[in-house]
mmCIF file of C-alpha atoms in Angstrom:
data_model
loop_
_atom_site.group_PDB
_atom_site.id
_atom_site.type_symbol
_atom_site.label_atom_id
_atom_site.label_comp_id
_atom_site.label_asym_id
_atom_site.label_seq_id
_atom_site.Cartn_x
_atom_site.Cartn_y
_atom_site.Cartn_z
ATOM 1 C CA MET O 1 0.000 0.000 0.000
ATOM 2 C CA LYS O 2 2.859 2.371 0.856
ATOM 3 C CA ILE O 3 4.409 1.732 -2.551
ATOM 4 C CA ILE O 4 1.148 2.561 -4.338
ATOM 5 C CA PHE O 5 0.676 5.735 -2.306
ATOM 6 C CA GLY O 6 4.243 6.861 -2.997
ATOM 7 C CA VAL O 7 3.828 6.283 -6.727
ATOM 8 C CA LEU O 8 0.574 8.262 -6.690
ATOM 9 C CA VAL O 9 2.347 11.175 -4.979
ATOM 10 C CA LEU O 10 5.055 11.093 -7.641
ATOM 11 C CA LEU O 11 2.411 11.089 -10.381
ATOM 12 C CA ALA O 12 0.731 14.062 -8.710
ATOM 13 C CA VAL O 13 4.035 15.958 -8.758
ATOM 14 C CA ILE O 14 4.462 15.107 -12.428
ATOM 15 C CA VAL O 15 0.956 16.410 -13.196
ATOM 16 C CA VAL O 16 1.639 19.662 -11.323
ATOM 17 C CA MET O 17 4.715 20.395 -13.460
ATOM 18 C CA PRO O 18 2.973 21.194 -16.770
ATOM 19 C CA LEU O 19 0.238 23.054 -14.904
ATOM 20 C CA PHE O 20 2.845 25.271 -13.292
ATOM 21 C CA THR O 21 4.770 25.692 -16.536
ATOM 22 C CA PHE O 22 1.757 26.844 -18.557
ATOM 23 C CA ARG O 23 -0.567 28.374 -15.960
ATOM 24 C CA ALA O 24 1.672 30.017 -13.360
ATOM 25 C CA PRO O 25 2.889 33.574 -14.083
ATOM 26 C CA LYS O 26 6.290 33.331 -15.760
ATOM 27 C CA GLY O 27 6.113 29.568 -15.231
ATOM 28 C CA GLN O 28 8.186 28.637 -18.273
ATOM 29 C CA ARG O 29 10.979 31.043 -17.401
ATOM 30 C CA ALA O 30 11.046 29.891 -13.795
ATOM 31 C CA MET O 31 11.106 26.217 -14.791
ATOM 32 C CA SER O 32 13.988 26.824 -17.205
ATOM 33 C CA ALA O 33 15.898 28.622 -14.449
ATOM 34 C CA LEU O 34 15.324 25.674 -12.109
ATOM 35 C CA SER O 35 16.603 23.268 -14.747
ATOM 36 C CA ASN O 36 19.700 25.399 -15.364
ATOM 37 C CA ALA O 37 20.425 25.573 -11.637
ATOM 38 C CA ALA O 38 20.256 21.783 -11.313
ATOM 39 C CA CYS O 39 22.576 21.356 -14.296
ATOM 40 C CA ALA O 40 25.039 23.871 -12.823
ATOM 41 C CA THR O 41 25.237 22.133 -9.443
ATOM 42 C CA PHE O 42 24.087 18.509 -9.309
ATOM 43 C CA LEU O 43 25.488 17.458 -12.677
ATOM 44 C CA PRO O 44 29.055 18.691 -11.901
ATOM 45 C CA GLN O 45 28.790 17.037 -8.502
ATOM 46 C CA ALA O 46 27.857 13.696 -10.082
ATOM 47 C CA PHE O 47 30.785 13.801 -12.521
ATOM 48 C CA LEU O 48 33.474 15.440 -10.393
ATOM 49 C CA SER O 49 32.672 14.078 -6.954
ATOM 50 C CA TYR O 50 31.628 10.523 -7.840
ATOM 51 C CA ALA O 51 32.490 9.556 -11.411
ATOM 52 C CA ILE O 52 36.001 11.063 -11.318
ATOM 53 C CA GLY O 53 36.884 11.882 -7.717
ATOM 54 C CA GLY O 54 35.252 8.773 -6.248
ATOM 55 C CA VAL O 55 36.173 6.155 -8.845
ATOM 56 C CA PHE O 56 39.759 7.371 -9.322
ATOM 57 C CA HIS O 57 40.235 8.519 -5.706
ATOM 58 C CA ILE O 58 41.139 12.120 -6.530
ATOM 59 C CA ASP O 59 40.216 14.028 -3.375
ATOM 60 C CA PHE O 60 40.848 17.467 -4.882
ATOM 61 C CA VAL O 61 38.331 16.876 -7.673
ATOM 62 C CA LYS O 62 35.870 15.297 -5.229
ATOM 63 C CA GLN O 63 35.967 18.392 -3.016
ATOM 64 C CA ILE O 64 35.202 20.623 -5.997
ATOM 65 C CA GLY O 65 32.208 18.474 -6.922
ATOM 66 C CA ASP O 66 30.886 18.395 -3.359
ATOM 67 C CA THR O 67 31.186 22.173 -3.084
ATOM 68 C CA MET O 68 29.313 22.729 -6.339
ATOM 69 C CA GLY O 69 26.610 20.270 -5.357
ATOM 70 C CA SER O 70 25.948 22.176 -2.142
ATOM 71 C CA MET O 71 25.252 25.423 -4.044
ATOM 72 C CA GLY O 72 21.836 24.493 -5.454
ATOM 73 C CA GLY O 73 19.992 27.047 -3.346
ATOM 74 C CA LEU O 74 22.338 29.846 -4.354
ATOM 75 C CA ALA O 75 22.190 28.927 -8.036
ATOM 76 C CA VAL O 76 18.411 28.757 -8.333
ATOM 77 C CA GLY O 77 18.025 31.759 -6.025
ATOM 78 C CA ALA O 78 19.989 33.846 -8.518
ATOM 79 C CA LEU O 79 18.812 32.325 -11.813
ATOM 80 C CA VAL O 80 15.069 32.640 -11.124
ATOM 81 C CA PRO O 81 15.230 36.443 -10.543
ATOM 82 C CA LEU O 82 17.432 36.789 -13.636
ATOM 83 C CA ALA O 83 14.760 34.956 -15.636
ATOM 84 C CA PHE O 84 12.277 37.575 -14.411
ATOM 85 C CA GLY O 85 14.469 40.343 -15.815
ATOM 86 C CA ILE O 86 15.654 41.515 -12.396
ATOM 87 C CA SER O 87 18.993 43.288 -12.053
ATOM 88 C CA PRO O 88 21.945 40.866 -11.682
ATOM 89 C CA VAL O 89 22.912 42.583 -8.416
ATOM 90 C CA PHE O 90 19.482 41.926 -6.906
ATOM 91 C CA ALA O 91 19.429 38.397 -8.330
ATOM 92 C CA VAL O 92 22.759 37.490 -6.755
ATOM 93 C CA LEU O 93 21.630 39.113 -3.502
ATOM 94 C CA LEU O 94 18.637 36.749 -3.348
ATOM 95 C CA GLY O 95 20.765 33.804 -4.417
ATOM 96 C CA VAL O 96 23.358 34.330 -1.698
ATOM 97 C CA SER O 97 20.529 34.665 0.835
ATOM 98 C CA LEU O 98 19.369 31.132 -0.066
ATOM 99 C CA LEU O 99 22.770 29.437 0.145
ATOM 100 C CA LYS O 100 21.825 27.148 3.058
ATOM 101 C CA PHE O 101 18.587 25.875 1.495
ATOM 102 C CA LYS O 102 17.979 22.961 -0.859
ATOM 103 C CA LEU O 103 17.234 23.475 -4.545
ATOM 104 C CA LEU O 104 13.447 23.076 -4.519
ATOM 105 C CA THR O 105 12.915 25.061 -1.335
ATOM 106 C CA ALA O 106 15.061 27.902 -2.649
ATOM 107 C CA PHE O 107 13.185 27.784 -5.954
ATOM 108 C CA VAL O 108 9.810 28.361 -4.296
ATOM 109 C CA ALA O 109 11.152 31.249 -2.212
ATOM 110 C CA ALA O 110 12.986 32.901 -5.107
ATOM 111 C CA TYR O 111 9.984 32.537 -7.419
ATOM 112 C CA LEU O 112 7.554 34.195 -4.992
ATOM 113 C CA VAL O 113 9.855 37.020 -3.875
ATOM 114 C CA SER O 114 10.940 37.818 -7.448
ATOM 115 C CA PHE O 115 7.520 39.336 -8.161
ATOM 116 C CA LEU O 116 7.980 41.794 -5.289
ATOM 117 C CA VAL O 117 11.581 42.598 -6.192
ATOM 118 C CA LYS O 118 10.554 43.255 -9.782
ATOM 119 C CA GLU O 119 7.981 45.819 -8.615
ATOM 120 C CA ILE O 120 10.427 47.493 -6.224
ATOM 121 C CA GLN O 121 13.008 47.701 -9.000
ATOM 122 C CA LYS O 122 10.483 49.408 -11.307
ATOM 123 C CA ARG O 123 8.831 51.794 -8.845
ATOM 124 C CA PHE O 124 11.784 53.187 -6.898
ATOM 125 C CA PRO O 125 14.856 55.085 -8.149
ATOM 126 C CA ASP O 126 18.304 53.499 -8.246
ATOM 127 C CA GLY O 127 19.927 53.444 -4.852
ATOM 128 C CA VAL O 128 16.637 53.607 -3.001
ATOM 129 C CA ASN O 129 15.478 50.320 -4.523
ATOM 130 C CA LEU O 130 18.812 48.746 -3.572
ATOM 131 C CA ILE O 131 18.379 49.678 0.102
ATOM 132 C CA ILE O 132 14.770 48.439 0.151
ATOM 133 C CA ILE O 133 15.671 45.118 -1.466
ATOM 134 C CA VAL O 134 18.671 44.640 0.847
ATOM 135 C CA LEU O 135 16.394 45.106 3.847
ATOM 136 C CA VAL O 136 13.407 43.127 2.567
ATOM 137 C CA GLY O 137 14.644 40.497 0.081
ATOM 138 C CA PRO O 138 16.897 38.288 2.236
ATOM 139 C CA ILE O 139 14.438 38.227 5.126
ATOM 140 C CA LEU O 140 11.476 37.304 2.928
ATOM 141 C CA VAL O 141 13.198 34.518 0.976
ATOM 142 C CA ASN O 142 14.506 32.981 4.196
ATOM 143 C CA LEU O 143 11.095 33.098 5.840
ATOM 144 C CA ILE O 144 9.358 31.526 2.833
ATOM 145 C CA ALA O 145 12.072 28.886 2.448
ATOM 146 C CA ALA O 146 11.892 27.992 6.142
ATOM 147 C CA VAL O 147 8.092 27.639 6.007
ATOM 148 C CA THR O 148 7.960 25.576 2.797
ATOM 149 C CA SER O 149 10.987 23.361 3.448
ATOM 150 C CA PRO O 150 9.228 20.807 5.734
ATOM 151 C CA GLY O 151 6.493 20.170 3.166
ATOM 152 C CA ILE O 152 8.896 19.811 0.253
ATOM 153 C CA MET O 153 11.190 17.493 2.207
ATOM 154 C CA ALA O 154 8.165 15.434 3.292
ATOM 155 C CA VAL O 155 7.300 14.807 -0.370
ATOM 156 C CA LEU O 156 10.880 13.736 -1.084
ATOM 157 C CA HIS O 157 10.936 11.441 1.940
ATOM 158 C CA LEU O 158 7.608 9.898 0.950
ATOM 159 C CA ILE O 159 8.855 9.060 -2.538
ATOM 160 C CA GLY O 160 12.124 7.856 -1.022
ATOM 161 C CA ASN O 161 10.313 5.595 1.446
ATOM 162 C CA THR O 162 8.425 4.093 -1.488
ATOM 163 C CA ILE O 163 11.751 3.017 -2.926
ATOM 164 C CA VAL O 164 12.969 1.648 0.406
ATOM 165 C CA SER O 165 9.729 -0.335 0.848
ATOM 166 C CA ALA O 166 10.105 -1.808 -2.618
ATOM 167 C CA GLU O 167 13.715 -2.745 -1.859
ATOM 168 C CA THR O 168 12.740 -4.875 1.152
ATOM 169 C CA GLY O 169 10.202 -6.912 -0.841
ATOM 170 C CA ASN O 170 10.603 -9.017 -3.981
ATOM 171 C CA PRO O 171 13.929 -8.065 -5.679
ATOM 172 C CA LEU O 172 12.479 -8.063 -9.191
ATOM 173 C CA VAL O 173 9.501 -5.967 -8.084
ATOM 174 C CA MET O 174 11.986 -3.594 -6.452
ATOM 175 C CA GLY O 175 13.916 -3.436 -9.708
ATOM 176 C CA ALA O 176 10.781 -2.708 -11.705
ATOM 177 C CA VAL O 177 9.586 -0.003 -9.291
ATOM 178 C CA LEU O 178 12.993 1.689 -9.120
ATOM 179 C CA GLY O 179 13.534 1.364 -12.853
ATOM 180 C CA ALA O 180 10.210 3.080 -13.518
ATOM 181 C CA ILE O 181 10.329 5.762 -10.809
ATOM 182 C CA ILE O 182 13.922 7.010 -10.727
ATOM 183 C CA PRO O 183 14.209 8.013 -14.429
ATOM 184 C CA LEU O 184 10.890 9.866 -14.100
ATOM 185 C CA VAL O 185 12.169 11.720 -11.038
ATOM 186 C CA GLY O 186 15.292 12.537 -13.059
ATOM 187 C CA MET O 187 13.085 14.356 -15.553
ATOM 188 C CA THR O 188 11.403 16.492 -12.894
ATOM 189 C CA PRO O 189 12.668 19.271 -10.609
ATOM 190 C CA LEU O 190 12.824 16.713 -7.793
ATOM 191 C CA SER O 191 16.013 15.364 -9.451
ATOM 192 C CA SER O 192 16.918 11.699 -9.209
ATOM 193 C CA MET O 193 20.392 12.663 -7.967
ATOM 194 C CA VAL O 194 18.859 14.588 -5.073
ATOM 195 C CA LEU O 195 16.379 11.827 -4.236
ATOM 196 C CA THR O 196 18.926 9.000 -4.184
ATOM 197 C CA SER O 197 21.331 11.120 -2.129
ATOM 198 C CA LEU O 198 18.583 12.028 0.321
ATOM 199 C CA ILE O 199 17.685 8.410 1.069
ATOM 200 C CA SER O 200 21.325 7.171 0.862
ATOM 201 C CA LEU O 201 20.552 4.595 -1.823
ATOM 202 C CA VAL O 202 23.454 2.160 -2.428
ATOM 203 C CA GLY O 203 24.059 -1.381 -3.696
ATOM 204 C CA VAL O 204 21.761 -2.976 -6.273
ATOM 205 C CA PRO O 205 19.058 -0.278 -5.927
ATOM 206 C CA MET O 206 21.602 2.422 -6.733
ATOM 207 C CA ALA O 207 22.831 0.457 -9.748
ATOM 208 C CA VAL O 208 19.223 0.230 -10.924
ATOM 209 C CA GLY O 209 18.863 3.987 -10.501
ATOM 210 C CA ALA O 210 22.068 4.724 -12.405
ATOM 211 C CA LEU O 211 21.548 2.394 -15.376
ATOM 212 C CA ALA O 212 17.806 3.055 -15.573
ATOM 213 C CA CYS O 213 18.673 6.717 -16.116
ATOM 214 C CA THR O 214 21.153 5.686 -18.812
ATOM 215 C CA GLY O 215 18.408 3.638 -20.453
ATOM 216 C CA SER O 216 16.050 6.594 -20.252
ATOM 217 C CA SER O 217 18.541 8.800 -22.094
ATOM 218 C CA LEU O 218 19.021 6.155 -24.774
ATOM 219 C CA LEU O 219 15.250 5.865 -25.138
ATOM 220 C CA ASN O 220 14.754 9.625 -25.373
ATOM 221 C CA PHE O 221 17.397 9.871 -28.089
ATOM 222 C CA SER O 222 15.182 7.849 -30.439
ATOM 223 C CA PHE O 223 11.835 8.908 -28.958
ATOM 224 C CA PHE O 224 12.428 12.659 -29.258
ATOM 225 C CA ARG O 225 13.652 12.198 -32.819
ATOM 226 C CA LYS O 226 10.636 10.115 -33.854
ATOM 227 C CA MET O 227 8.096 12.364 -32.088
ATOM 228 C CA LYS O 228 9.738 15.525 -33.498
ATOM 229 C CA PHE O 229 9.641 17.425 -30.209
ATOM 230 C CA GLY O 230 12.506 19.612 -31.414
ATOM 231 C CA ASP O 231 15.609 19.747 -33.561
ATOM 232 C CA ARG O 232 18.845 17.748 -33.359
ATOM 233 C CA ALA O 233 20.164 19.979 -30.593
ATOM 234 C CA THR O 234 17.095 19.177 -28.475
ATOM 235 C CA THR O 235 17.529 15.440 -29.027
ATOM 236 C CA LEU O 236 21.225 15.545 -28.177
ATOM 237 C CA ALA O 237 20.647 17.679 -25.085
ATOM 238 C CA VAL O 238 17.960 15.411 -23.610
ATOM 239 C CA THR O 239 20.209 12.402 -24.250
ATOM 240 C CA ILE O 240 23.109 13.975 -22.378
ATOM 241 C CA GLU O 241 21.071 15.421 -19.501
ATOM 242 C CA PRO O 242 17.245 15.382 -19.313
ATOM 243 C CA LEU O 243 17.122 18.382 -16.972
ATOM 244 C CA THR O 244 18.333 20.624 -19.793
ATOM 245 C CA GLN O 245 15.012 20.003 -21.565
ATOM 246 C CA ILE O 246 12.705 20.128 -18.569
ATOM 247 C CA ASP O 247 10.457 22.665 -20.295
ATOM 248 C CA ILE O 248 9.661 20.363 -23.237
ATOM 249 C CA ILE O 249 9.383 17.325 -20.918
ATOM 250 C CA SER O 250 7.000 19.078 -18.532
ATOM 251 C CA THR O 251 4.754 20.115 -21.411
ATOM 252 C CA ASN O 252 4.549 16.595 -22.857
ATOM 253 C CA PRO O 253 4.311 14.434 -19.714
ATOM 254 C CA VAL O 254 1.956 11.702 -20.950
ATOM 255 C CA PRO O 255 3.942 10.290 -23.907
ATOM 256 C CA ILE O 256 7.386 10.889 -22.384
ATOM 257 C CA PHE O 257 6.718 9.579 -18.880
ATOM 258 C CA THR O 258 4.563 6.642 -19.961
ATOM 259 C CA THR O 259 7.109 5.326 -22.445
ATOM 260 C CA ASN O 260 10.046 5.857 -20.068
ATOM 261 C CA ALA O 261 8.248 4.184 -17.154
ATOM 262 C CA ILE O 262 7.490 0.972 -19.064
ATOM 263 C CA ALA O 263 10.984 0.667 -20.518
ATOM 264 C CA GLY O 264 12.538 1.608 -17.178
ATOM 265 C CA ALA O 265 10.641 -1.094 -15.309
ATOM 266 C CA ILE O 266 12.009 -3.756 -17.662
ATOM 267 C CA ASN O 267 15.517 -2.295 -17.476
ATOM 268 C CA GLY O 268 15.309 -2.313 -13.683
ATOM 269 C CA MET O 269 14.484 -6.016 -13.574
ATOM 270 C CA VAL O 270 17.392 -6.790 -15.911
ATOM 271 C CA ILE O 271 19.847 -4.873 -13.725
ATOM 272 C CA THR O 272 18.527 -6.556 -10.577
ATOM 273 C CA ALA O 273 18.744 -10.031 -12.123
ATOM 274 C CA LEU O 274 22.392 -9.423 -13.072
ATOM 275 C CA GLY O 275 23.213 -8.278 -9.527
ATOM 276 C CA LEU O 276 25.054 -5.087 -10.430
ATOM 277 C CA VAL O 277 25.916 -2.722 -7.567
ATOM 278 C CA VAL O 278 26.925 0.894 -6.981
ATOM 279 C CA ASN O 279 28.284 1.589 -3.516
ATOM 280 C CA VAL O 280 28.126 5.394 -3.599
ATOM 281 C CA THR O 281 24.879 7.311 -3.402
ATOM 282 C CA GLY O 282 23.537 10.068 -5.665
ATOM 283 C CA MET O 283 24.547 8.385 -8.940
ATOM 284 C CA ALA O 284 21.112 8.399 -10.594
ATOM 285 C CA THR O 285 22.345 10.301 -13.625
ATOM 286 C CA PRO O 286 22.759 8.907 -17.153
ATOM 287 C CA TRP O 287 26.476 9.029 -17.899
ATOM 288 C CA ALA O 288 28.289 9.676 -14.620
ATOM 289 C CA GLY O 289 26.302 6.788 -13.165
ATOM 290 C CA LEU O 290 27.326 4.546 -16.055
ATOM 291 C CA ILE O 291 31.011 5.299 -15.429
ATOM 292 C CA VAL O 292 30.655 4.347 -11.765
ATOM 293 C CA VAL O 293 28.857 1.104 -12.666
ATOM 294 C CA PHE O 294 31.791 0.151 -14.890
ATOM 295 C CA GLY O 295 34.187 0.960 -12.050
ATOM 296 C CA MET O 296 32.419 -1.254 -9.466
ATOM 297 C CA ASN O 297 31.302 -4.343 -11.404
ATOM 298 C CA PRO O 298 32.737 -7.056 -13.684
ATOM 299 C CA LEU O 299 33.140 -5.703 -17.203
ATOM 300 C CA THR O 300 31.275 -8.558 -18.917
ATOM 301 C CA LYS O 301 28.204 -8.138 -16.689
ATOM 302 C CA VAL O 302 28.075 -4.403 -17.281
ATOM 303 C CA LEU O 303 28.465 -4.802 -21.051
ATOM 304 C CA LEU O 304 25.678 -7.414 -21.083
ATOM 305 C CA ALA O 305 23.400 -5.123 -19.068
ATOM 306 C CA VAL O 306 24.122 -2.092 -21.254
ATOM 307 C CA GLY O 307 23.484 -4.120 -24.409
ATOM 308 C CA ILE O 308 20.106 -5.370 -23.165
ATOM 309 C CA ILE O 309 19.155 -1.881 -21.921
ATOM 310 C CA LEU O 310 20.089 -0.324 -25.260
ATOM 311 C CA ILE O 311 17.938 -2.807 -27.200
ATOM 312 C CA ASN O 312 14.985 -2.596 -24.808
ATOM 313 C CA SER O 313 15.052 1.218 -24.572
ATOM 314 C CA THR O 314 15.311 1.704 -28.326
ATOM 315 C CA LEU O 315 12.507 -0.798 -28.923
ATOM 316 C CA TRP O 316 10.188 1.052 -26.533
ATOM 317 C CA ALA O 317 11.109 4.374 -28.118
ATOM 318 C CA TYR O 318 9.703 3.096 -31.404
ATOM 319 C CA ILE O 319 6.686 1.486 -29.740
ATOM 320 C CA GLY O 320 5.975 4.696 -27.845
ATOM 321 C CA SER O 321 6.320 6.901 -30.905
ATOM 322 C CA TRP O 322 3.852 4.663 -32.728
ATOM 323 C CA ALA O 323 1.398 4.531 -29.818
ATOM 324 C CA PHE O 324 1.432 8.331 -29.400
ATOM 325 C CA ARG O 325 1.669 9.193 -33.102
ATOM 326 C CA LYS O 326 -1.718 10.984 -33.014
ATOM 327 C CA PHE O 327 -1.265 12.476 -29.550
ATOM 328 C CA LYS O 328 -1.248 16.277 -29.323
ATOM 329 C CA ILE O 329 2.289 17.348 -28.461
ATOM 330 C CA HIS O 330 4.007 20.673 -27.773
ATOM 331 C CA THR O 331 7.228 21.326 -29.682
ATOM 332 C CA VAL O 332 10.295 23.336 -28.740
ATOM 333 C CA ALA O 333 9.455 25.876 -31.452
ATOM 334 C CA GLU O 334 5.992 26.372 -29.956
ATOM 335 C CA ILE O 335 7.373 26.839 -26.452
ATOM 336 C CA ARG O 336 10.008 29.303 -27.652
ATOM 337 C CA ALA O 337 7.403 31.288 -29.559
ATOM 338 C CA LYS O 338 5.213 31.591 -26.473
ATOM 339 C CA ASP O 339 8.192 32.588 -24.374
ATOM 340 C CA ALA O 340 9.254 35.209 -26.928
ATOM 341 C CA LEU O 341 5.716 36.615 -26.973
ATOM 342 C CA ALA O 342 5.696 36.802 -23.177
ATOM 343 C CA ARG O 343 9.059 38.585 -23.185
ATOM 344 C CA ASP O 344 7.817 41.052 -25.796
ATOM 345 C CA LYS O 345 4.761 41.889 -23.691
ATOM 346 C CA THR O 346 6.961 42.347 -20.637
ATOM 347 C CA ASP O 347 9.321 44.678 -22.524
ATOM 348 C CA LYS O 348 6.398 46.797 -23.773
ATOM 349 C CA THR O 349 4.979 47.031 -20.282
ATOM 350 C CA VAL O 350 8.321 48.198 -18.906
ATOM 351 C CA LYS O 351 8.642 50.868 -21.624
ATOM 352 C CA VAL O 352 5.189 52.166 -20.886
#
């Protein structure tokens, strides 16, 4: 029952994403800023701290990765205001104020306070607006972050406990659940790297998380191309790191998440059956995770797993593109056009 409830919570989060992107004021810009912040912090941490520093035992590189990974709050706290068109000085001011908070908590605080900062910036002369924002901005973002943090962390823990519950049951069921859930989390602001770090996932479950994300990227390479979500750059970007294309993913959740979940469940069972392990947490990322899997398991087993995952993921990419061939999708060009229109309206309003 706990597993079902946890999956339902995850699905609810996934449903909220496109609603926020399209319905919330400046939702697309904010979501892009969140994606960029995750790529600027968690992705370097995965490569530098674990894939390079951990596997090759280079402490200097590991320290750099750990430092960058701890800056999620600062990064999103600065990038969200910048996406609103706020002065870089004010944006960095808010970002530094959110240094101690996690990525999602800082995102909520920065998003809400950016509306106020934008108005202060417009309505008060230079110098005066700086003093007002210095006095008001840091206090407000910290208050909002402190209030929202327990709820956000509760959602993460609930999804994490779903994974732990699955792990203690049937191994193949665990593999299927992890293989389906973790790649989906990796394509949401929750971030699979954050989730697996939060619940200290290691061993076979962590290997499932790592290689399931690799399989998801391989699937999306063919799926995005067949569905024509965007151009070659879009397809390459989502293959390298899904978070870079969170705007297009969040606007097409049904075909992307459904196809990835089915393929991921099968991939997860394959990885579990082969007994692969990853003994460091936070490696639920497509390519850094793959490097670590190679470093901690027999080469022949890893090659066999990767071969099966490649075939299965590519097969489901074609099945999914056929199944959703008549489904209404939103393309990158459409999203960019809407964003450009929104920016144009904002610029005209400022001039007036």
